């Protein structure tokens, strides 16, 4: 489902945006209410970046490369998966947007996710500690605990919004196109720890994520 919100700097957005979506096959209507005060300025934690990831634009853009970067050893660095986390754990109501290219997963995870090896315990969306939206030019899919749900609609834009309502146990993803938010999926859970935004990049170079400035 989609709604027209007007410009995100307009009075309509400055009050409240209402978005409704249908969850799974239960025809359960889930209502999300959020305001500009929920906007979060997420920042990348460079100590977590896999060495095949290239940081640019004042550490606001991450691009998957072919050559390892000379990042120092760090216990928080992902040593196999092309992944990176953001700095701050979130426990409130938070809204952020990212631009993406190629094949990526836009994720949140508990801090304790493994950083070592190629197992599911370290891959965003493949374990019980992380939730992901996978984006490609052909489709979207969502992942949690290595279970995926295909979203057949092709991307209408390459900008995604994430809205986390940690106290309510909901995590929603939207496609952002001009002044329209298109609901893609909402996870519901009982979150027990702060959630860290993070990103996974497919096994080809050129995939990228850019953090959007939230006004």
PDB file of C-alpha atoms in Angstrom:
ATOM      1  CA  UNK A   1       0.000   0.000   0.000  1.00  0.00           C
ATOM      2  CA  UNK A   2       1.148   3.556  -0.535  1.00  0.00           C
ATOM      3  CA  UNK A   3       0.243   7.068   0.458  1.00  0.00           C
ATOM      4  CA  UNK A   4       1.188  10.467  -0.831  1.00  0.00           C
ATOM      5  CA  UNK A   5       2.767  12.469   1.955  1.00  0.00           C
ATOM      6  CA  UNK A   6       3.677  15.611   0.078  1.00  0.00           C
ATOM      7  CA  UNK A   7       7.183  16.922   0.477  1.00  0.00           C
ATOM      8  CA  UNK A   8       8.881  15.575   3.560  1.00  0.00           C
ATOM      9  CA  UNK A   9       9.502  19.187   4.568  1.00  0.00           C
ATOM     10  CA  UNK A  10       5.836  20.090   4.090  1.00  0.00           C
ATOM     11  CA  UNK A  11       3.381  20.814   6.931  1.00  0.00           C
ATOM     12  CA  UNK A  12       1.732  17.471   6.264  1.00  0.00           C
ATOM     13  CA  UNK A  13       4.924  15.606   7.038  1.00  0.00           C
ATOM     14  CA  UNK A  14       5.740  17.921   9.917  1.00  0.00           C
ATOM     15  CA  UNK A  15       2.605  16.745  11.683  1.00  0.00           C
ATOM     16  CA  UNK A  16       2.213  12.989  11.286  1.00  0.00           C
ATOM     17  CA  UNK A  17       2.608  10.492   8.463  1.00  0.00           C
ATOM     18  CA  UNK A  18       0.181   7.613   8.453  1.00  0.00           C
ATOM     19  CA  UNK A  19       1.021   4.454   6.604  1.00  0.00           C
ATOM     20  CA  UNK A  20      -0.944   1.246   6.569  1.00  0.00           C
ATOM     21  CA  UNK A  21       0.222  -2.102   5.324  1.00  0.00           C
ATOM     22  CA  UNK A  22      -1.035  -5.644   5.157  1.00  0.00           C
ATOM     23  CA  UNK A  23       1.074  -8.196   6.996  1.00  0.00           C
ATOM     24  CA  UNK A  24       1.603 -11.699   5.635  1.00  0.00           C
ATOM     25  CA  UNK A  25      -1.587 -13.518   4.623  1.00  0.00           C
ATOM     26  CA  UNK A  26      -3.616 -12.752   7.709  1.00  0.00           C
ATOM     27  CA  UNK A  27      -5.002  -9.485   6.342  1.00  0.00           C
ATOM     28  CA  UNK A  28      -3.921  -7.934   9.606  1.00  0.00           C
ATOM     29  CA  UNK A  29      -3.769  -4.185   9.192  1.00  0.00           C
ATOM     30  CA  UNK A  30      -0.757  -2.656  10.905  1.00  0.00           C
ATOM     31  CA  UNK A  31      -0.757   1.098  11.444  1.00  0.00           C
ATOM     32  CA  UNK A  32       2.433   3.093  11.857  1.00  0.00           C
ATOM     33  CA  UNK A  33       2.485   6.641  13.148  1.00  0.00           C
ATOM     34  CA  UNK A  34       5.692   8.610  13.093  1.00  0.00           C
ATOM     35  CA  UNK A  35       6.836  12.208  13.134  1.00  0.00           C
ATOM     36  CA  UNK A  36      10.007  14.097  12.187  1.00  0.00           C
ATOM     37  CA  UNK A  37      11.186  13.870  15.793  1.00  0.00           C
ATOM     38  CA  UNK A  38      11.722  10.158  15.139  1.00  0.00           C
ATOM     39  CA  UNK A  39      14.378  10.857  12.482  1.00  0.00           C
ATOM     40  CA  UNK A  40      17.752   9.343  13.352  1.00  0.00           C
ATOM     41  CA  UNK A  41      21.155  10.354  12.015  1.00  0.00           C
ATOM     42  CA  UNK A  42      22.819   6.954  11.809  1.00  0.00           C
ATOM     43  CA  UNK A  43      26.616   6.868  11.484  1.00  0.00           C
ATOM     44  CA  UNK A  44      28.848   4.045  10.310  1.00  0.00           C
ATOM     45  CA  UNK A  45      31.196   2.232  12.675  1.00  0.00           C
ATOM     46  CA  UNK A  46      34.359   1.988  10.599  1.00  0.00           C
ATOM     47  CA  UNK A  47      35.829  -0.573  13.006  1.00  0.00           C
ATOM     48  CA  UNK A  48      33.248  -3.113  11.806  1.00  0.00           C
ATOM     49  CA  UNK A  49      33.804  -2.713   8.036  1.00  0.00           C
ATOM     50  CA  UNK A  50      34.893  -5.787   6.109  1.00  0.00           C
ATOM     51  CA  UNK A  51      38.134  -5.075   4.252  1.00  0.00           C
ATOM     52  CA  UNK A  52      36.454  -5.356   0.832  1.00  0.00           C
ATOM     53  CA  UNK A  53      34.275  -2.347   1.642  1.00  0.00           C
ATOM     54  CA  UNK A  54      35.359   1.137   0.582  1.00  0.00           C
ATOM     55  CA  UNK A  55      34.218   4.134   2.646  1.00  0.00           C
ATOM     56  CA  UNK A  56      33.766   7.547   1.028  1.00  0.00           C
ATOM     57  CA  UNK A  57      31.842  10.819   1.251  1.00  0.00           C
ATOM     58  CA  UNK A  58      32.935  11.502   4.821  1.00  0.00           C
ATOM     59  CA  UNK A  59      32.100   7.907   5.800  1.00  0.00           C
ATOM     60  CA  UNK A  60      28.493   8.232   4.625  1.00  0.00           C
ATOM     61  CA  UNK A  61      28.841   5.912   1.608  1.00  0.00           C
ATOM     62  CA  UNK A  62      29.971   2.279   1.486  1.00  0.00           C
ATOM     63  CA  UNK A  63      30.860   0.535  -1.777  1.00  0.00           C
ATOM     64  CA  UNK A  64      31.782  -3.108  -2.312  1.00  0.00           C
ATOM     65  CA  UNK A  65      35.199  -3.340  -3.956  1.00  0.00           C
ATOM     66  CA  UNK A  66      37.562  -5.987  -5.300  1.00  0.00           C
ATOM     67  CA  UNK A  67      40.695  -5.136  -3.332  1.00  0.00           C
ATOM     68  CA  UNK A  68      41.170  -5.336   0.421  1.00  0.00           C
ATOM     69  CA  UNK A  69      41.531  -2.055   2.247  1.00  0.00           C
ATOM     70  CA  UNK A  70      44.339  -1.574   4.805  1.00  0.00           C
ATOM     71  CA  UNK A  71      42.000  -1.384   7.785  1.00  0.00           C
ATOM     72  CA  UNK A  72      43.634  -2.277  11.111  1.00  0.00           C
ATOM     73  CA  UNK A  73      42.728  -5.462  12.933  1.00  0.00           C
ATOM     74  CA  UNK A  74      39.762  -5.020  15.236  1.00  0.00           C
ATOM     75  CA  UNK A  75      37.655  -7.563  17.155  1.00  0.00           C
ATOM     76  CA  UNK A  76      34.432  -5.988  15.818  1.00  0.00           C
ATOM     77  CA  UNK A  77      35.438  -6.232  12.137  1.00  0.00           C
ATOM     78  CA  UNK A  78      33.561  -8.701   9.907  1.00  0.00           C
ATOM     79  CA  UNK A  79      36.236 -10.987   8.495  1.00  0.00           C
ATOM     80  CA  UNK A  80      34.199 -12.837   5.831  1.00  0.00           C
ATOM     81  CA  UNK A  81      30.875 -11.263   4.920  1.00  0.00           C
ATOM     82  CA  UNK A  82      30.985  -7.856   3.212  1.00  0.00           C
ATOM     83  CA  UNK A  83      29.150  -6.146   6.066  1.00  0.00           C
ATOM     84  CA  UNK A  84      29.322  -3.049   8.211  1.00  0.00           C
ATOM     85  CA  UNK A  85      27.425  -1.839  11.284  1.00  0.00           C
ATOM     86  CA  UNK A  86      26.443   1.611  12.459  1.00  0.00           C
ATOM     87  CA  UNK A  87      27.779   3.068  15.675  1.00  0.00           C
ATOM     88  CA  UNK A  88      24.774   3.447  17.923  1.00  0.00           C
ATOM     89  CA  UNK A  89      22.286   0.917  19.228  1.00  0.00           C
ATOM     90  CA  UNK A  90      18.643   1.987  18.958  1.00  0.00           C
ATOM     91  CA  UNK A  91      15.938   1.369  21.557  1.00  0.00           C
ATOM     92  CA  UNK A  92      13.323   4.000  20.772  1.00  0.00           C
ATOM     93  CA  UNK A  93      11.388   5.099  17.713  1.00  0.00           C
ATOM     94  CA  UNK A  94      13.771   5.775  14.859  1.00  0.00           C
ATOM     95  CA  UNK A  95      13.357   6.599  11.158  1.00  0.00           C
ATOM     96  CA  UNK A  96      16.213   6.693   8.633  1.00  0.00           C
ATOM     97  CA  UNK A  97      16.712   6.476   4.874  1.00  0.00           C
ATOM     98  CA  UNK A  98      19.406   5.028   2.625  1.00  0.00           C
ATOM     99  CA  UNK A  99      20.124   5.061  -1.101  1.00  0.00           C
ATOM    100  CA  UNK A 100      21.279   1.748  -2.550  1.00  0.00           C
ATOM    101  CA  UNK A 101      22.754   0.349  -5.764  1.00  0.00           C
ATOM    102  CA  UNK A 102      23.432  -3.210  -6.914  1.00  0.00           C
ATOM    103  CA  UNK A 103      22.612  -5.957  -4.442  1.00  0.00           C
ATOM    104  CA  UNK A 104      22.457  -5.141  -0.728  1.00  0.00           C
ATOM    105  CA  UNK A 105      20.725  -6.035   2.517  1.00  0.00           C
ATOM    106  CA  UNK A 106      19.534  -3.196   4.725  1.00  0.00           C
ATOM    107  CA  UNK A 107      19.485  -4.647   8.215  1.00  0.00           C
ATOM    108  CA  UNK A 108      19.294  -4.265  11.954  1.00  0.00           C
ATOM    109  CA  UNK A 109      21.013  -6.624  14.356  1.00  0.00           C
ATOM    110  CA  UNK A 110      21.923  -7.148  17.968  1.00  0.00           C
ATOM    111  CA  UNK A 111      25.494  -6.148  18.741  1.00  0.00           C
ATOM    112  CA  UNK A 112      26.485  -9.687  19.685  1.00  0.00           C
ATOM    113  CA  UNK A 113      26.261 -11.030  16.123  1.00  0.00           C
ATOM    114  CA  UNK A 114      29.376 -13.025  15.243  1.00  0.00           C
ATOM    115  CA  UNK A 115      32.100 -11.250  13.271  1.00  0.00           C
ATOM    116  CA  UNK A 116      34.015 -14.393  12.329  1.00  0.00           C
ATOM    117  CA  UNK A 117      33.635 -16.878   9.499  1.00  0.00           C
ATOM    118  CA  UNK A 118      31.048 -17.628   6.823  1.00  0.00           C
ATOM    119  CA  UNK A 119      28.386 -19.170   9.046  1.00  0.00           C
ATOM    120  CA  UNK A 120      24.778 -18.081   9.332  1.00  0.00           C
ATOM    121  CA  UNK A 121      25.518 -16.709  12.800  1.00  0.00           C
ATOM    122  CA  UNK A 122      27.450 -13.820  11.228  1.00  0.00           C
ATOM    123  CA  UNK A 123      25.291 -13.116   8.148  1.00  0.00           C
ATOM    124  CA  UNK A 124      22.607 -10.427   8.404  1.00  0.00           C
ATOM    125  CA  UNK A 125      19.152 -11.981   8.098  1.00  0.00           C
ATOM    126  CA  UNK A 126      20.363 -15.563   8.445  1.00  0.00           C
ATOM    127  CA  UNK A 127      19.962 -15.858  12.221  1.00  0.00           C
ATOM    128  CA  UNK A 128      17.544 -14.992  15.015  1.00  0.00           C
ATOM    129  CA  UNK A 129      19.545 -11.903  15.984  1.00  0.00           C
ATOM    130  CA  UNK A 130      19.128  -9.911  12.762  1.00  0.00           C
ATOM    131  CA  UNK A 131      16.430  -8.710  10.340  1.00  0.00           C
ATOM    132  CA  UNK A 132      17.050  -7.657   6.723  1.00  0.00           C
ATOM    133  CA  UNK A 133      15.517  -6.242   3.573  1.00  0.00           C
ATOM    134  CA  UNK A 134      17.395  -7.495   0.501  1.00  0.00           C
ATOM    135  CA  UNK A 135      17.315  -5.116  -2.466  1.00  0.00           C
ATOM    136  CA  UNK A 136      18.129  -5.783  -6.107  1.00  0.00           C
ATOM    137  CA  UNK A 137      17.096  -4.303  -9.434  1.00  0.00           C
ATOM    138  CA  UNK A 138      14.502  -7.053  -9.912  1.00  0.00           C
ATOM    139  CA  UNK A 139      12.816  -7.414  -6.539  1.00  0.00           C
ATOM    140  CA  UNK A 140      12.904  -7.116  -2.777  1.00  0.00           C
ATOM    141  CA  UNK A 141      12.904  -9.854  -0.160  1.00  0.00           C
ATOM    142  CA  UNK A 142      13.007  -9.850   3.625  1.00  0.00           C
ATOM    143  CA  UNK A 143      15.084 -12.193   5.767  1.00  0.00           C
ATOM    144  CA  UNK A 144      15.057 -13.299   9.411  1.00  0.00           C
ATOM    145  CA  UNK A 145      16.484 -16.495  10.927  1.00  0.00           C
ATOM    146  CA  UNK A 146      17.408 -17.606   7.370  1.00  0.00           C
ATOM    147  CA  UNK A 147      13.750 -17.556   6.291  1.00  0.00           C
ATOM    148  CA  UNK A 148      12.972 -15.290   3.353  1.00  0.00           C
ATOM    149  CA  UNK A 149       9.777 -13.695   2.079  1.00  0.00           C
ATOM    150  CA  UNK A 150       9.764 -12.578  -1.541  1.00  0.00           C
ATOM    151  CA  UNK A 151       8.287  -9.181  -2.394  1.00  0.00           C
ATOM    152  CA  UNK A 152       7.388  -9.363  -6.093  1.00  0.00           C
ATOM    153  CA  UNK A 153       7.015  -5.657  -6.798  1.00  0.00           C
ATOM    154  CA  UNK A 154      10.073  -4.336  -8.664  1.00  0.00           C
ATOM    155  CA  UNK A 155      11.815  -1.409  -6.981  1.00  0.00           C
ATOM    156  CA  UNK A 156      10.223   1.897  -7.938  1.00  0.00           C
ATOM    157  CA  UNK A 157      13.235   3.771  -6.585  1.00  0.00           C
ATOM    158  CA  UNK A 158      16.631   3.093  -5.045  1.00  0.00           C
ATOM    159  CA  UNK A 159      15.843   4.751  -1.720  1.00  0.00           C
ATOM    160  CA  UNK A 160      14.586   2.777   1.266  1.00  0.00           C
ATOM    161  CA  UNK A 161      13.199   4.074   4.547  1.00  0.00           C
ATOM    162  CA  UNK A 162      13.416   2.109   7.779  1.00  0.00           C
ATOM    163  CA  UNK A 163      11.161   2.750  10.756  1.00  0.00           C
ATOM    164  CA  UNK A 164      11.966   1.007  14.017  1.00  0.00           C
ATOM    165  CA  UNK A 165       9.484   1.201  16.873  1.00  0.00           C
ATOM    166  CA  UNK A 166      11.558  -0.723  19.395  1.00  0.00           C
ATOM    167  CA  UNK A 167       9.111  -0.441  22.343  1.00  0.00           C
ATOM    168  CA  UNK A 168       6.245  -1.742  20.179  1.00  0.00           C
ATOM    169  CA  UNK A 169       8.379  -4.497  18.653  1.00  0.00           C
ATOM    170  CA  UNK A 170       7.961  -3.461  15.022  1.00  0.00           C
ATOM    171  CA  UNK A 171      10.451  -2.912  12.199  1.00  0.00           C
ATOM    172  CA  UNK A 172       9.095  -1.557   8.904  1.00  0.00           C
ATOM    173  CA  UNK A 173      10.676  -1.059   5.491  1.00  0.00           C
ATOM    174  CA  UNK A 174       9.411   1.318   2.812  1.00  0.00           C
ATOM    175  CA  UNK A 175      10.399   2.211  -0.724  1.00  0.00           C
ATOM    176  CA  UNK A 176      10.710   5.991  -1.042  1.00  0.00           C
ATOM    177  CA  UNK A 177       9.749   7.508  -4.388  1.00  0.00           C
ATOM    178  CA  UNK A 178       9.438  11.283  -4.601  1.00  0.00           C
ATOM    179  CA  UNK A 179       6.720  12.133  -2.051  1.00  0.00           C
ATOM    180  CA  UNK A 180       5.396   8.596  -1.672  1.00  0.00           C
ATOM    181  CA  UNK A 181       6.176   5.904   0.888  1.00  0.00           C
ATOM    182  CA  UNK A 182       5.404   2.394  -0.343  1.00  0.00           C
ATOM    183  CA  UNK A 183       5.123  -0.150   2.452  1.00  0.00           C
ATOM    184  CA  UNK A 184       7.211  -3.259   1.763  1.00  0.00           C
ATOM    185  CA  UNK A 185       7.166  -5.310   4.953  1.00  0.00           C
ATOM    186  CA  UNK A 186       6.859  -5.094   8.729  1.00  0.00           C
ATOM    187  CA  UNK A 187       8.537  -7.504  11.124  1.00  0.00           C
ATOM    188  CA  UNK A 188       7.014  -7.903  14.572  1.00  0.00           C
ATOM    189  CA  UNK A 189       9.056  -9.236  17.463  1.00  0.00           C
ATOM    190  CA  UNK A 190       9.887  -8.694  21.108  1.00  0.00           C
ATOM    191  CA  UNK A 191      13.228  -6.924  20.959  1.00  0.00           C
ATOM    192  CA  UNK A 192      15.428  -7.604  23.968  1.00  0.00           C
ATOM    193  CA  UNK A 193      18.561  -5.582  23.167  1.00  0.00           C
ATOM    194  CA  UNK A 194      19.477  -2.395  21.296  1.00  0.00           C
ATOM    195  CA  UNK A 195      19.391  -2.806  17.515  1.00  0.00           C
ATOM    196  CA  UNK A 196      22.241  -1.640  15.293  1.00  0.00           C
ATOM    197  CA  UNK A 197      21.615  -0.685  11.660  1.00  0.00           C
ATOM    198  CA  UNK A 198      23.906  -2.544   9.274  1.00  0.00           C
ATOM    199  CA  UNK A 199      24.446  -3.384   5.626  1.00  0.00           C
ATOM    200  CA  UNK A 200      25.476  -6.456   3.631  1.00  0.00           C
ATOM    201  CA  UNK A 201      26.802  -6.284   0.076  1.00  0.00           C
ATOM    202  CA  UNK A 202      26.522  -9.017  -2.553  1.00  0.00           C
ATOM    203  CA  UNK A 203      29.480 -10.833  -4.036  1.00  0.00           C
ATOM    204  CA  UNK A 204      30.134  -8.368  -6.836  1.00  0.00           C
ATOM    205  CA  UNK A 205      31.810  -4.999  -6.839  1.00  0.00           C
ATOM    206  CA  UNK A 206      29.967  -1.738  -7.217  1.00  0.00           C
ATOM    207  CA  UNK A 207      27.068  -2.384  -4.848  1.00  0.00           C
ATOM    208  CA  UNK A 208      26.716   0.570  -2.511  1.00  0.00           C
ATOM    209  CA  UNK A 209      24.728   2.181   0.284  1.00  0.00           C
ATOM    210  CA  UNK A 210      24.634   5.889   1.097  1.00  0.00           C
ATOM    211  CA  UNK A 211      23.215   7.263   4.336  1.00  0.00           C
ATOM    212  CA  UNK A 212      20.723  10.040   3.645  1.00  0.00           C
ATOM    213  CA  UNK A 213      20.848  13.313   5.529  1.00  0.00           C
ATOM    214  CA  UNK A 214      17.709  13.611   7.636  1.00  0.00           C
ATOM    215  CA  UNK A 215      16.441  17.180   7.825  1.00  0.00           C
TER     216      UNK A 215
END
